[in-house]
Each structure stands twice: as C-alpha cells, then as structure tokens.
C-alpha cells in the first residue's frame, strides 16, 4: 500500500455537514477513488441537524451516485457542534458489535483531499505504531500551504498573539502557536481538525472528542489528552488536502477585516484553559490577553492603523473571562467517550460508549484536572 496508489484499509472517514451539502458531496466524491472497494473502509456523512434540506439532498445523492456500498448518512438529533457531530459517527463505530476501524479520519466538508491524501496518513500510522494522531498538509485550492500544525498555547503565546508587537514577538518566538511554515513531515503538538487521522486506541484510552466544546479548541484538547497518554501527534506533508476554511462557521482568522468572534469561540477558549491548566493559569491567560489587546488597540490608534483584532474583541474577552464568568466548567468524562479505567480493546469499554450515545437516525443503505504545559 502506498500514497501513490491510494490503497488503505480499516479506515472510517467522518465528514460532518452543516448546511454545506454541495461541498460535502464534492468532498465525498473526491474520496471515492481512495475509499471505495478498499477493505474495511467506509465514509459516514453526519448531517448536524442542518434544517435546510441538506440531509435529504445527501441521502438522495448517495443513492443516485451508487455510493451506498461504502458511504452512508447519519442524521444528528441536534446541532451539538463539531465534537458532538463527529462523535455521532465515531461512538457507534468503536462500540458496535462488529469490528472497529483501526483508524478514524476526521475530514471537514469544505476540504478537497488530493489523490493519496488518506493513504499517506494511513501508511504513516501503519509504519509508526507509536504515533496516535496524524494531520494533513492543508493548502489553498491553488496549492499554497497554510498553517495546519501548531504548538500548544501558553500564556506567552496568548500575550504575543494579542499584543502583536514585533520586538515582543521576536522575544517570544519559541512560544508562537503557529511555527514558521515548513514542508517536511515532523512531530508537532497538535494538528488542525480539518483533516486528522486518529488511531482507534487513542479514543479507547483518552475518550472521544469533548462535546462541551461547541466549536474550536476540541482538537487541541484531544491532542493534549493523547500526548498525556503517550500518543504523540505528527504532521504528514505527503497528505495534501485543499481547505476552503470556515464554510460552516464563518470564522476565518485569515480574513483581512475580521468579523466578531461568536460567543461559542470564547466559551470554548475559556473551557480549554480551565480544563487543561486550572483556574490560576486561566486567570493569567485572560489578564495577558486583555492587557495585550488593550495595548495593541492604543498603539494602532496612535499610529492611525486598523485594529487587527476582530470587532468588539476586547469587550468580548472581558465578558467571557474567568473574572466575569468564573472558573466552573461542566465536566464530561474525558471527552464523553470511553471509560478510561478500562483497558483498550476491552468489550466492556466499547459497550460503555454505546450507553452514552445520543439518539441518532441512520439512513438505510440504498472537577477540572490541570494539565502540564
């Protein structure tokens, strides 16, 4: 098997749709030569309660294009966000009566996987059994690489990102979340959830995606938990995936004029810091961010330049900070997934997932624990 031939096996691809049915169908069509007729491979399209006719269009297309032997539609009972929607497919795949897939490929609907993209991730994990998560090289449709590999955030990276002042940025370069672009396969703290392949054992050991994150920060949290459990993450340059970015959410950090960040982004941010670092660290992060944004705003106004932050960012930061919202976070058992006290592969652990599964409709074929930095 090789990336050139696109041959893979025992992979479940999860494509989560929310009101972008055309993009989702184009993504699945690009997967057909990589997935169809491959042993143990299939695609699950989860419609995240779009409410715009997307589910019906997806079901009709699967039938009309004769994809039903390797692709199926699952309707989520509600739009619970990115983690919830992906778990709708991942949970029964791991807990069902049949053989569980060895790898789970989370793929955004606004992506175009290049030929061999899935095989590159699959082959890397096959030949590196110590690696738990592999992420793709994301690029614009014209092939221009953009950021998809990151360092874990810290109080220093938050200060740097919010302040945006050259001398300080150079001083804090080792903490930049997005390191300089390189085109080589290498280990990294976390990869973008737009295209990431996760070894089954990772979910069995650390749990599924944390559904308390509506959108954003859930893949950082997963990679954190995987790292703690001894499963490193790698960026695999041979897996090339074009990404349109933010087609469902409308939040794109590369926009020249950045719209206001939605409340769920701030709530996910707050949960991430509290869950993974504790209350004192989260307070330090919020203070660094507030001071950084305030100083950046003052500097841009004095210089007559445009504020690089999203609209109302300073006020929203304060409103969603631990100083205003407190330090309580709703706990979900390490990602609403498997019982971490069970051994990986234990049938009891897989049954535990089913017990927590929400009701979904499938189309017929045809306290907070601080973490180290």
XYZ file of C-alpha atoms in Angstrom:
373
model
C 0.000 0.000 0.000
C 1.254 3.465 -0.783
C 0.166 7.047 -1.059
C 0.653 6.834 -4.810
C -1.899 4.078 -5.259
C -4.234 5.426 -2.589
C -4.701 1.927 -1.117
C -5.794 1.930 2.508
C -7.686 -0.424 4.805
C -9.720 -0.358 8.012
C -10.407 3.389 7.922
C -13.649 5.160 8.792
C -13.903 8.653 7.302
C -16.226 11.060 9.116
C -17.485 14.082 7.174
C -19.598 16.439 9.281
C -22.056 18.581 7.352
C -23.834 21.711 8.491
C -25.615 23.484 5.653
C -22.846 22.917 3.096
C -24.269 19.863 1.307
C -22.693 20.722 -2.049
C -19.231 20.967 -0.507
C -19.753 17.755 1.455
C -20.779 15.875 -1.676
C -17.771 17.178 -3.585
C -15.512 16.074 -0.716
C -17.026 12.578 -0.694
C -16.740 12.354 -4.487
C -13.003 13.041 -4.177
C -12.810 10.251 -1.590
C -14.396 7.641 -3.863
C -11.190 6.507 -5.628
C -9.406 6.381 -2.255
C -12.078 4.602 -0.202
C -14.492 2.665 -2.403
C -13.747 -1.064 -2.586
C -10.909 -0.807 -0.061
C -11.028 -3.442 2.708
C -12.790 -2.224 5.831
C -13.099 1.353 4.580
C -16.235 3.474 4.600
C -17.471 7.049 4.850
C -20.090 8.349 7.267
C -21.618 11.720 6.460
C -23.170 13.200 9.584
C -25.745 15.894 8.987
C -25.577 18.080 12.084
C -29.292 18.941 12.090
C -28.838 21.442 9.248
C -32.563 22.059 8.863
C -32.137 23.352 5.316
C -32.788 20.176 3.340
C -29.129 19.116 3.409
C -29.880 15.681 4.847
C -32.396 14.901 2.119
C -30.008 16.065 -0.593
C -27.178 13.985 0.839
C -29.355 10.876 1.085
C -30.580 11.303 -2.496
C -27.041 11.795 -3.798
C -25.733 8.677 -2.045
C -28.470 6.668 -3.742
C -28.176 8.339 -7.141
C -24.387 8.022 -7.288
C -24.442 4.392 -6.122
C -22.258 5.155 -3.116
C -24.324 3.143 -0.649
C -21.866 0.223 -0.550
C -19.223 2.420 1.099
C -20.935 5.641 2.221
C -23.947 6.317 4.413
C -25.743 9.233 6.007
C -26.429 9.636 9.717
C -28.737 12.386 10.947
C -27.705 14.017 14.206
C -30.644 14.740 16.541
C -29.379 18.285 17.106
C -26.590 20.640 16.166
C -24.350 19.985 19.151
C -21.233 21.355 17.485
C -18.113 19.879 15.901
C -17.187 17.396 18.641
C -20.755 16.233 19.167
C -21.390 15.735 15.461
C -18.204 13.760 14.845
C -18.862 11.632 17.930
C -22.242 10.698 16.463
C -20.261 8.645 13.922
C -17.204 7.719 15.986
C -19.007 6.399 19.072
C -21.008 3.577 17.421
C -18.062 2.715 15.173
C -15.958 1.952 18.248
C -18.711 0.435 20.360
C -20.729 -1.523 17.816
C -20.923 -5.295 17.619
C -18.741 -5.531 14.514
C -15.005 -4.961 14.116
C -13.986 -1.420 14.959
C -11.949 0.509 12.359
C -8.251 0.801 13.093
C -8.172 4.449 12.091
C -10.714 7.275 12.070
C -10.202 10.093 9.590
C -11.943 13.314 10.603
C -12.386 15.382 7.455
C -14.107 18.731 7.029
C -16.756 19.004 4.311
C -15.017 22.078 2.866
C -11.897 20.097 2.030
C -10.677 18.534 -1.190
C -8.430 15.578 -0.402
C -5.741 15.282 -3.059
C -5.064 11.826 -4.525
C -3.361 9.652 -1.918
C -4.122 12.007 0.988
C -5.775 9.282 3.030
C -3.173 6.687 2.142
C -0.369 8.979 3.283
C -1.911 9.317 6.749
C -2.787 5.623 6.893
C 0.662 4.465 5.803
C 2.378 6.792 8.250
C 0.380 5.433 11.182
C 0.935 1.881 9.967
C 4.698 2.332 9.898
C 4.842 4.407 13.111
C 2.814 2.425 15.658
C 3.874 4.737 18.473
C 2.115 7.731 16.866
C -1.514 8.342 17.784
C -2.622 11.215 15.526
C -1.510 12.287 12.047
C -2.535 15.518 10.331
C -2.507 16.649 6.721
C -0.783 19.477 4.912
C -3.619 21.951 4.398
C -3.410 24.258 1.435
C -5.416 26.686 -0.630
C -7.025 25.343 -3.808
C -4.044 26.706 -5.776
C -1.644 24.634 -3.653
C -0.381 27.427 -1.398
C 0.395 25.949 2.007
C -1.278 27.432 5.042
C -0.962 26.733 8.735
C -2.264 23.380 9.970
C 0.397 22.420 12.554
C 0.730 24.151 15.882
C 2.337 24.341 19.289
C 0.189 24.063 22.381
C -0.981 27.515 23.518
C 0.515 29.093 26.623
C 0.170 32.370 28.490
C 3.149 33.632 26.456
C 1.616 32.723 23.107
C -1.604 34.439 24.179
C 0.256 37.626 25.106
C 2.168 37.565 21.836
C -0.920 36.970 19.690
C -2.926 39.698 21.390
C -0.169 42.302 21.593
C 1.218 41.786 18.091
C 4.322 43.908 18.697
C 7.423 42.968 16.705
C 10.109 43.190 19.419
C 7.951 41.222 21.873
C 7.055 38.675 19.189
C 10.730 38.081 18.463
C 11.401 37.625 22.169
C 8.546 35.110 22.460
C 9.193 33.343 19.144
C 9.620 29.916 20.746
C 6.046 30.140 22.048
C 4.332 31.172 18.810
C 1.352 28.866 18.307
C 1.914 28.691 14.550
C 5.601 27.981 13.871
C 7.107 29.020 10.535
C 5.803 27.028 7.595
C 7.965 24.055 6.677
C 7.242 21.364 4.142
C 8.524 18.274 5.896
C 6.998 15.511 7.972
C 7.711 16.024 11.661
C 6.257 15.731 15.185
C 4.156 18.638 16.403
C 1.956 19.398 19.403
C -1.355 19.425 17.529
C -2.803 19.496 14.033
C -5.895 21.102 12.562
C -9.102 19.109 12.855
C -9.948 19.787 9.202
C -8.015 16.615 8.291
C -6.665 14.406 11.034
C -6.454 10.625 11.313
C -6.686 9.160 14.804
C -5.641 5.682 15.837
C -8.519 3.744 17.422
C -6.524 3.091 20.590
C -6.262 6.825 21.235
C -10.025 7.159 21.552
C -10.194 3.975 23.595
C -7.637 5.302 26.060
C -8.437 9.004 26.363
C -12.082 9.205 25.287
C -13.826 10.819 22.360
C -13.892 14.487 21.390
C -15.073 16.620 24.313
C -18.618 17.673 23.450
C -18.512 20.614 25.859
C -16.539 22.419 23.152
C -19.210 23.537 20.687
C -16.613 24.506 18.103
C -12.877 25.246 18.252
C -10.265 24.004 20.739
C -11.630 20.440 20.676
C -8.780 19.131 18.525
C -6.202 20.900 20.713
C -7.792 19.272 23.744
C -7.775 15.837 22.086
C -4.103 16.120 21.142
C -3.333 17.249 24.712
C -5.039 14.207 26.174
C -3.349 11.930 23.638
C 0.084 13.389 24.484
C -0.535 12.804 28.188
C -1.397 9.184 27.452
C 1.823 8.715 25.466
C 0.426 9.158 21.935
C 2.344 11.848 20.023
C 0.999 13.781 17.060
C 2.717 14.200 13.680
C 2.290 16.448 10.673
C 2.451 14.433 7.430
C 3.340 16.601 4.452
C 2.618 13.820 1.933
C -1.075 14.052 2.825
C -2.234 17.115 0.902
C -5.726 18.483 1.434
C -7.138 21.687 -0.021
C -9.201 23.593 2.523
C -11.604 26.427 1.824
C -11.838 27.253 5.568
C -14.761 28.392 7.702
C -17.545 27.479 5.288
C -19.830 26.281 8.094
C -18.739 28.596 10.905
C -17.839 31.788 9.030
C -14.839 32.303 11.338
C -11.616 32.626 9.360
C -8.538 34.077 11.050
C -7.102 34.933 7.630
C -9.852 37.424 6.781
C -8.459 40.909 6.192
C -11.359 42.501 8.104
C -12.126 40.096 10.907
C -15.766 39.811 11.954
C -16.822 39.499 15.559
C -15.952 36.172 17.159
C -19.035 34.172 18.185
C -19.735 33.542 21.846
C -19.045 29.823 21.479
C -15.443 30.579 20.476
C -14.837 32.412 23.746
C -16.616 29.742 25.766
C -14.502 27.007 24.147
C -11.378 29.063 24.801
C -12.309 29.505 28.466
C -13.087 25.808 28.874
C -9.774 24.811 27.306
C -7.686 26.890 29.724
C -9.639 25.883 32.807
C -9.788 22.206 31.920
C -6.159 21.808 30.933
C -4.364 24.333 33.157
C -6.583 25.224 36.091
C -8.097 28.455 37.396
C -4.932 30.405 38.263
C -3.353 29.795 34.882
C -6.625 30.635 33.098
C -6.750 33.930 35.029
C -3.164 34.715 33.994
C -4.044 33.960 30.355
C -7.098 36.212 30.449
C -5.104 39.023 32.052
C -2.334 38.688 29.445
C -4.875 38.710 26.621
C -6.793 41.716 27.939
C -3.634 43.751 28.528
C -2.209 42.703 25.157
C -5.330 43.694 23.210
C -5.678 46.981 25.104
C -2.059 47.947 24.368
C -2.396 46.881 20.736
C -5.522 48.994 20.345
C -3.789 52.013 21.858
C -0.784 51.556 19.579
C -2.886 51.210 16.415
C -4.993 54.251 17.255
C -1.936 56.400 17.922
C -0.419 55.207 14.659
C -3.614 55.623 12.643
C -3.701 51.959 11.682
C -6.540 49.432 11.586
C -7.082 47.272 14.663
C -6.031 43.732 13.649
C -8.357 42.080 16.151
C -11.952 41.029 15.469
C -14.699 43.541 16.143
C -15.513 44.102 19.840
C -12.697 41.724 20.770
C -11.557 43.478 23.936
C -15.055 43.747 25.375
C -15.828 40.142 24.461
C -12.601 38.949 26.072
C -13.511 40.694 29.310
C -17.099 39.474 29.208
C -16.039 35.828 28.754
C -13.022 35.934 31.064
C -12.778 33.996 34.309
C -13.031 37.355 36.085
C -16.591 37.729 34.801
C -17.689 34.147 34.116
C -15.992 32.385 36.997
C -13.952 29.182 36.987
C -16.607 26.455 36.940
C -16.610 24.205 33.873
C -19.091 21.485 33.047
C -17.320 18.152 33.273
C -17.697 15.456 30.664
C -15.906 12.193 31.264
C -12.700 12.983 29.384
C -14.467 13.748 26.147
C -17.793 11.926 26.510
C -16.142 8.755 25.395
C -14.833 5.556 26.849
C -14.370 4.722 30.485
C -10.653 5.418 30.920
C -10.412 2.856 33.716
C -10.974 0.054 31.234
C -8.228 -1.455 29.167
C -8.102 -0.519 25.473
C -9.990 -3.015 23.346
C -11.986 -4.338 26.310
C -15.523 -5.114 25.057
C -16.825 -3.517 28.243
C -15.156 -0.260 27.288
C -16.788 -0.336 23.860
C -20.172 -1.042 25.463
C -19.687 1.990 27.691
C -19.643 4.178 24.607
C -22.997 2.872 23.438
C -24.541 3.637 26.815
C -23.681 7.306 26.316
C -24.713 7.527 22.698
C -27.382 10.091 21.793
C -30.332 9.013 19.692
C -29.453 9.300 16.015
C -31.203 8.326 12.831
C -29.209 6.421 10.254
C -30.244 6.182 6.643
C -30.787 2.668 5.414
C -28.216 1.580 2.782
C -29.595 2.241 -0.831
C -13.595 18.979 38.579
C -11.305 20.069 36.182
C -7.939 18.400 36.065
C -4.950 20.696 35.393
C -2.511 19.558 32.767
C 1.157 20.178 32.197
C 2.259 22.774 29.659
